mmCIF file of C-alpha atoms in Angstrom:
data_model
loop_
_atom_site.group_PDB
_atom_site.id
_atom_site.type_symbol
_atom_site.label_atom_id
_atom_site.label_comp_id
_atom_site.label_asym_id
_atom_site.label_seq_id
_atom_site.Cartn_x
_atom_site.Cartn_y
_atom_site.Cartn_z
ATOM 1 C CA UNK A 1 147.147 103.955 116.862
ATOM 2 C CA UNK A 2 150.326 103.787 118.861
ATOM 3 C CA UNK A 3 153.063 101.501 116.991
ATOM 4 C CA UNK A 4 155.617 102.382 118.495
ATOM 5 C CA UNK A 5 155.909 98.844 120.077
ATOM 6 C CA UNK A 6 156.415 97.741 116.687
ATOM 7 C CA UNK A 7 159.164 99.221 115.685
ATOM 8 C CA UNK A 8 163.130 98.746 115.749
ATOM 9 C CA UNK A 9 164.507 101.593 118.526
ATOM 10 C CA UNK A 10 166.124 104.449 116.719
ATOM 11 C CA UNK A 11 163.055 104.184 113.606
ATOM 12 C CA UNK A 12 160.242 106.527 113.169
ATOM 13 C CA UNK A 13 156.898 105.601 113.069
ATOM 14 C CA UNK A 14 155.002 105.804 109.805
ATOM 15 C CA UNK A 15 152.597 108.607 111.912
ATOM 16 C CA UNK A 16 156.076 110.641 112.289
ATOM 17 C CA UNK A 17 156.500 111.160 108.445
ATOM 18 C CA UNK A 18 152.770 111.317 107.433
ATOM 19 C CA UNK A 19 153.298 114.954 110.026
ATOM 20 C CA UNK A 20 156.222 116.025 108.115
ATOM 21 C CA UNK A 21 153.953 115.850 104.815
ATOM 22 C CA UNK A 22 150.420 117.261 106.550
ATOM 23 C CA UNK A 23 153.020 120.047 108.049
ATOM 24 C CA UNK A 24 154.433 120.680 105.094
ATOM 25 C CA UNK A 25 151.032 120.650 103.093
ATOM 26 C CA UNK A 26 150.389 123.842 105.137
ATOM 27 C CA UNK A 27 152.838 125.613 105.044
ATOM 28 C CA UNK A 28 152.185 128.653 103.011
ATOM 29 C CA UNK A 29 155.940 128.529 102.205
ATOM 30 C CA UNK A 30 155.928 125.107 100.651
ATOM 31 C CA UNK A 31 157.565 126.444 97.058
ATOM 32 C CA UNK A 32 160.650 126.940 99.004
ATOM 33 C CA UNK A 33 160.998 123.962 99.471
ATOM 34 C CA UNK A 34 160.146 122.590 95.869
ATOM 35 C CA UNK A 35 163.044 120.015 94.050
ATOM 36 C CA UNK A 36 165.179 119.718 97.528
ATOM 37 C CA UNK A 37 165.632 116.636 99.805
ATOM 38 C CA UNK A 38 164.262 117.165 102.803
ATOM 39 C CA UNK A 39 165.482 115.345 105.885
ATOM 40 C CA UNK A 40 162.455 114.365 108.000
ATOM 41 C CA UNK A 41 164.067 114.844 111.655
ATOM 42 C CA UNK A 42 165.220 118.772 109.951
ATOM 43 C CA UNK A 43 161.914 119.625 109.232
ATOM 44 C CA UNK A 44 160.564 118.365 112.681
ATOM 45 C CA UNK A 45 162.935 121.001 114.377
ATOM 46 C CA UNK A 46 161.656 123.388 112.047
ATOM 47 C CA UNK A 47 158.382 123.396 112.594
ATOM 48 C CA UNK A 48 158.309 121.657 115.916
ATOM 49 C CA UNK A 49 156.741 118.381 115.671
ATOM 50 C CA UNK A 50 157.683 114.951 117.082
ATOM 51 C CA UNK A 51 157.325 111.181 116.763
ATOM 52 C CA UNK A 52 153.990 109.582 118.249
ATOM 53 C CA UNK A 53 156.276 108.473 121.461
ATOM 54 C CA UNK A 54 157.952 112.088 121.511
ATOM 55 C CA UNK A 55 161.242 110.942 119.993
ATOM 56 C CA UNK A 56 162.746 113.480 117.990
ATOM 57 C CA UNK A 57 165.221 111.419 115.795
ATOM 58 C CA UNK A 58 169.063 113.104 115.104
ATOM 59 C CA UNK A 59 170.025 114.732 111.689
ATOM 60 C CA UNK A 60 172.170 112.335 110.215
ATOM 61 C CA UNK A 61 172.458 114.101 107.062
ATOM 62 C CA UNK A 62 176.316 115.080 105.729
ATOM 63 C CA UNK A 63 176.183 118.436 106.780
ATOM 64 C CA UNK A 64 175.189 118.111 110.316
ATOM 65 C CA UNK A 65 177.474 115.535 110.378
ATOM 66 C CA UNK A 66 180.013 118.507 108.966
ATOM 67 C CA UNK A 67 178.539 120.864 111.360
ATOM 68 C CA UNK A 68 179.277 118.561 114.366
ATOM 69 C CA UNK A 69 182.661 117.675 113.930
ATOM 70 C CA UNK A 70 184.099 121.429 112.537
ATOM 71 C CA UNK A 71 186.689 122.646 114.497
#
């Protein structure tokens, strides 16, 4: 189901998170991960995954946002 018609532009679809949790459900790693916050668009450059239309959103968290604008 494609609802990416639906949506405002720049959102992910609800498809795009429920593959950051079935990716993450696999990942014999997981416990790495335990009692962080994940960002979604991170984790899909992580493990290579994408929104239902191919959009692959930007990391808006702080330290990207650190990242981008060091000198």
């Amino acid at each position: 189901m494609d609802t990416s018609r639906n949506r405002s532009p720049g959102t992910e679809s609800p498809q795009f998170i429920g593959r950051a949790v079935a990716t993450l459900a696999g990942d014999p790693n997981l416990m790495q991960k335990t009692g962080k916050t994940l960002i979604i668009a991170e984790l899909a450059r992580e493990y290579g995954f994408r929104d239902l239309d191919g959009m692959l959103p930007p990391v808006l968290s702080v330290s990207a946002v650190r990242k981008r604008f060091k000198a």
